[in-house]
PDB file of C-alpha atoms in Angstrom:
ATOM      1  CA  UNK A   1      21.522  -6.605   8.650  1.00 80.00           C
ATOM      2  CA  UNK A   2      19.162  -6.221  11.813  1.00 91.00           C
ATOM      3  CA  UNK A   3      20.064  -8.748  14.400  1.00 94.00           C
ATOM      4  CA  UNK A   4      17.565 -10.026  16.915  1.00 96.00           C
ATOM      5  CA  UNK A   5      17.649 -11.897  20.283  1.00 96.00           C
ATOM      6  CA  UNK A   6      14.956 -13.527  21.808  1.00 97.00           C
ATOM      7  CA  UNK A   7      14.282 -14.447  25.622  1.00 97.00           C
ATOM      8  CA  UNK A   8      12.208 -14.798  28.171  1.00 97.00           C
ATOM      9  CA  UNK A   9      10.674 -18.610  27.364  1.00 97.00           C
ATOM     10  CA  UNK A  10      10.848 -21.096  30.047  1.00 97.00           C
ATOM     11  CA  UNK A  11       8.595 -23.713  31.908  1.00 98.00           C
ATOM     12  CA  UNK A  12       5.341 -22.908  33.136  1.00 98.00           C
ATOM     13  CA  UNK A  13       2.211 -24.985  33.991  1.00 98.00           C
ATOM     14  CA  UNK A  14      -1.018 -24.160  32.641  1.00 98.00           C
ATOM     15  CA  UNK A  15      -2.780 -21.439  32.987  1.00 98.00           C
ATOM     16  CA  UNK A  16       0.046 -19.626  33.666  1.00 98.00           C
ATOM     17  CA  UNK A  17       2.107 -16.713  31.934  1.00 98.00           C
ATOM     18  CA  UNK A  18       5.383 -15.276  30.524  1.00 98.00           C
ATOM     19  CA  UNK A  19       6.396 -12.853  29.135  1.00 98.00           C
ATOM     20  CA  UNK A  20       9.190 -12.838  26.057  1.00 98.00           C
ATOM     21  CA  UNK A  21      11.451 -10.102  24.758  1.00 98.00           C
ATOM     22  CA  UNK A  22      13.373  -9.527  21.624  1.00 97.00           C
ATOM     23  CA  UNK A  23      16.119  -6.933  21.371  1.00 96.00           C
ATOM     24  CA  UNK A  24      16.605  -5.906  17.774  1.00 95.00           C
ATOM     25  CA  UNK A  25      20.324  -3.941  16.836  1.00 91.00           C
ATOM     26  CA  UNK A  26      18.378  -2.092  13.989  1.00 74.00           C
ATOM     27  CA  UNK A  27      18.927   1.670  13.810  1.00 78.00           C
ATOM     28  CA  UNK A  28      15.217   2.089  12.246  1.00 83.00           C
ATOM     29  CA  UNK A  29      13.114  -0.210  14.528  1.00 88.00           C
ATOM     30  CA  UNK A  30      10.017   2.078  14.945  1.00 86.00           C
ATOM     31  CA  UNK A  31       9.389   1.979  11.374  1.00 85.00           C
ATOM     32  CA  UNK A  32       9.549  -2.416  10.808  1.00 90.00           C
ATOM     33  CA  UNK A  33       6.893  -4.880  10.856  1.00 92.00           C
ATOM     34  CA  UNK A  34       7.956  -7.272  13.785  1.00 94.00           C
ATOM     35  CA  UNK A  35       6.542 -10.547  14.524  1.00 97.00           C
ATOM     36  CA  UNK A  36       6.120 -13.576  16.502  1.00 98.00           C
ATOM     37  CA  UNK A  37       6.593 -16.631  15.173  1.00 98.00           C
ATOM     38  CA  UNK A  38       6.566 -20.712  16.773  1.00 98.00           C
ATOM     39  CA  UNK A  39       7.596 -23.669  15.735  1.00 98.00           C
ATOM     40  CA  UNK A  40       6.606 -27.085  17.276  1.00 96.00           C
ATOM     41  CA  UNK A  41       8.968 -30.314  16.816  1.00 91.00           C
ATOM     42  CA  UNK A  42       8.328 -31.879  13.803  1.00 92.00           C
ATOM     43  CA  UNK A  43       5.323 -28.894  12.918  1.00 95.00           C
ATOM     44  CA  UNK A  44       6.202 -26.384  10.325  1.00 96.00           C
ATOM     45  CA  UNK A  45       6.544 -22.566  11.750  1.00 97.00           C
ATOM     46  CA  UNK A  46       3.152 -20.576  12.187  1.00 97.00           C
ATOM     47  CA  UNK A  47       2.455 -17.153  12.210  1.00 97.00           C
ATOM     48  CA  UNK A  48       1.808 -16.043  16.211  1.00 98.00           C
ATOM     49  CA  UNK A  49       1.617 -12.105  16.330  1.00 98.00           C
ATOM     50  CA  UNK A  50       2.869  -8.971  14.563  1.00 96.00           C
ATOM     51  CA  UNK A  51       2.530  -5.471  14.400  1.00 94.00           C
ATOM     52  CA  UNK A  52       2.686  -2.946  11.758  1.00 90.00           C
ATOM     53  CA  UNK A  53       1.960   0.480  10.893  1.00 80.00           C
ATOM     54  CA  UNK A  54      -1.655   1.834  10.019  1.00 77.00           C
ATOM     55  CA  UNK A  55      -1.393   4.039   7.492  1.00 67.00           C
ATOM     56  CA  UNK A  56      -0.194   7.663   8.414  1.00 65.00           C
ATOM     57  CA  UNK A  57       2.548   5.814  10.657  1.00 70.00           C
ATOM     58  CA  UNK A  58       0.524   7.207  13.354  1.00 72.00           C
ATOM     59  CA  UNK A  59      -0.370   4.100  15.445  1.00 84.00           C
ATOM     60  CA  UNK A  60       0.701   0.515  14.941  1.00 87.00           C
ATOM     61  CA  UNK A  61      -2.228  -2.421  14.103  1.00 92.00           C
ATOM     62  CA  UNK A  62      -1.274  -5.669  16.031  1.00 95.00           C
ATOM     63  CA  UNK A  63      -2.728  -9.155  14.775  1.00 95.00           C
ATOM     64  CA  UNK A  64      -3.098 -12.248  16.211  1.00 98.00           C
ATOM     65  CA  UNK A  65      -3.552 -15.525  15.073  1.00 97.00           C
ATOM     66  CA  UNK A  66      -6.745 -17.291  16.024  1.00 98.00           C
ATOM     67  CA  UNK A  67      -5.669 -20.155  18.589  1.00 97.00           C
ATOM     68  CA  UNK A  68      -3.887 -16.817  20.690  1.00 98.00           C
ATOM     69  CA  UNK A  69      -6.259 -13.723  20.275  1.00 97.00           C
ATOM     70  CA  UNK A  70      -7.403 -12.680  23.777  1.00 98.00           C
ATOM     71  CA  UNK A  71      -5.018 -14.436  25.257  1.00 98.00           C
ATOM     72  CA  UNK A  72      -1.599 -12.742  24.078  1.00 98.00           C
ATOM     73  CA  UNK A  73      -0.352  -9.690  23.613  1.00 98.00           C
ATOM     74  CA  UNK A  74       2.420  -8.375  20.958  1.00 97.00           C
ATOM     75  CA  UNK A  75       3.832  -4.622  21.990  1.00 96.00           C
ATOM     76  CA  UNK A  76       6.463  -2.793  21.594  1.00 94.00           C
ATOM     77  CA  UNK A  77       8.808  -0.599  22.911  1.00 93.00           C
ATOM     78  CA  UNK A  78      10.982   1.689  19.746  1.00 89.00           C
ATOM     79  CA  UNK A  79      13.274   3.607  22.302  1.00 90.00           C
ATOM     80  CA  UNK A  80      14.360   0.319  23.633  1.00 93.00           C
ATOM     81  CA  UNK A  81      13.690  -1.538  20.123  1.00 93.00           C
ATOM     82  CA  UNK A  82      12.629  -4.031  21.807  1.00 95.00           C
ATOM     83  CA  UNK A  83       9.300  -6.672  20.971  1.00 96.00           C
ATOM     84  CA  UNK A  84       7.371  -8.272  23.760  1.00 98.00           C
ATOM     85  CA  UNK A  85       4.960 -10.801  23.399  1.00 98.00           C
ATOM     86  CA  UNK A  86       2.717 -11.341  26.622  1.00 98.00           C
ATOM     87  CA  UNK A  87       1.230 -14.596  26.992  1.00 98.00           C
ATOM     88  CA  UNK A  88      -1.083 -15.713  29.879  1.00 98.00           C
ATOM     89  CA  UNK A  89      -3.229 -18.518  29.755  1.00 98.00           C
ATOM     90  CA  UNK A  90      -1.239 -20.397  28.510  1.00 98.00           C
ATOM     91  CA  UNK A  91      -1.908 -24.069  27.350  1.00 98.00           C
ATOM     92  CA  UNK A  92      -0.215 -27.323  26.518  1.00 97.00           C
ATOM     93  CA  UNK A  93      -0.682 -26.614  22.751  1.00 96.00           C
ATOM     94  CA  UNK A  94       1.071 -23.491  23.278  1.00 98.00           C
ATOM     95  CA  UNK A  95       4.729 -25.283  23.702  1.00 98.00           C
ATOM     96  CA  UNK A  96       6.884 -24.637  21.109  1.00 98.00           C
ATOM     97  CA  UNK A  97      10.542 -22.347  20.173  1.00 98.00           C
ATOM     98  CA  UNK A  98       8.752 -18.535  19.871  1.00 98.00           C
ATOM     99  CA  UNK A  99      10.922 -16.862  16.791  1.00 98.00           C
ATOM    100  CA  UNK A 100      10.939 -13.038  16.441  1.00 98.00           C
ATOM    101  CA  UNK A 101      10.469 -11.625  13.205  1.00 97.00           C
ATOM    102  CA  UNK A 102      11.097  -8.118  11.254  1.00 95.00           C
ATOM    103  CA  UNK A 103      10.357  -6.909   7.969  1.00 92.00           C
ATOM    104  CA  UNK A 104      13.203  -4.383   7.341  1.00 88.00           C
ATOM    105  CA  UNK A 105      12.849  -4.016   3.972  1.00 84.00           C
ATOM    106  CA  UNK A 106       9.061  -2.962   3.485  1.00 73.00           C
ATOM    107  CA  UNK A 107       6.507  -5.035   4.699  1.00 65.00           C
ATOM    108  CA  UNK A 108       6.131  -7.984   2.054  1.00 67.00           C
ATOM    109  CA  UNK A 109       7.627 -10.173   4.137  1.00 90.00           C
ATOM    110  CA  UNK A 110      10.137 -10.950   7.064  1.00 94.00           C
ATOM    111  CA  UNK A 111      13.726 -10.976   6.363  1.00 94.00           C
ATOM    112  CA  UNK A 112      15.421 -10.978   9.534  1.00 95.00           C
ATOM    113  CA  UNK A 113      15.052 -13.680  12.432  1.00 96.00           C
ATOM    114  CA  UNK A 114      16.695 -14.460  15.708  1.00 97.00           C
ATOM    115  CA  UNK A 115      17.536 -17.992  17.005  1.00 97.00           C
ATOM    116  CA  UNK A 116      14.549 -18.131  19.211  1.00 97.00           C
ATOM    117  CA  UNK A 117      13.797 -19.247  22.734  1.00 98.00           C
ATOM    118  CA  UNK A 118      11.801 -22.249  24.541  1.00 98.00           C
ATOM    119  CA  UNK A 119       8.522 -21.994  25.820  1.00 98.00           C
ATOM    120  CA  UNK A 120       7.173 -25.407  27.277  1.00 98.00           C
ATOM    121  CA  UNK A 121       3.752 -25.456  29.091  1.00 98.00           C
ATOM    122  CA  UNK A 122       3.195 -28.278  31.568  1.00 97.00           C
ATOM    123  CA  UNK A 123      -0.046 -30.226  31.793  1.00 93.00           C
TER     124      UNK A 123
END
C-alpha cells in the first residue's frame, strides 16, 4: 500500500502563493496517476489537479479543474516521488484541506490518499 504525506499549506493573504508537496513511499511512482484533491468544511471533496501518462508513457498530461487553470500548477518529480502543486494567486475561495491522490492500481480511479494539509487564504 503506497503511503502519502502532504505539506506545505499554511496562511497566506490574497494574491499570494504556496507551494505544497506530497512524498509518496511507492516503489513505482513514475508510472501512477497522482492528484490533487480539496475539501472545504461542510463541502464535499473536488477534484483540483492530476497528472497522468499520454499514451506511449512518454510525457505526462496534467489537468486542471476550471476555478484553478492558469493559476496552479501540478508537477512532479519521480526520482524524489514526490507531487507538487504550485498555487499563486490565490483567493479566498481557494481555502480548504488540499488531499493528494494516486491511482496505483491503473488509472480508473484513486486508491491511495494521505491525511492532507491546510491551506487558508486571508481576505
Amino acid at each position: 500500500q503506497v503511503q502519502l504525506v502532504e505539506s506545505g499549506g499554511g496562511l497566506v493573504q490574497a494574491g499570494g502563493s504556496l507551494r505544497l508537496s506530497c512524498a509518496a513511499s511507492g516503489r513505482t511512482f513514475s508510472a501512477y496517476t497522482m492528484g490533487w484533491f480539496r475539501q472545504a468544511p461542510g463541502a464535499e471533496r473536488e477534484f483540483v489537479a492530476a497528472s497522468s501518462w499520454i499514451g506511449g508513457r512518454t510525457s505526462y498530461r496534467t489537468s486542471y479543474t476550471d476555478s484553478v487553470r492558469g493559476r496552479f500548477t501540478i508537477s512532479r518529480d519521480n526520482a524524489k516521488s514526490t507531487l507538487y502543486l504550485q498555487m499563486d494567486s490565490l483567493k479566498p475561495e481557494d481555502t480548504a484541506v488540499y488531499y493528494c491522490a494516486a491511482a496505483t492500481r491503473g488509472a480508473a480511479s484513486y486508491d491511495a490518499w494521505g491525511q492532507g494539509t491546510q491551506v487558508t487564504v486571508s481576505s
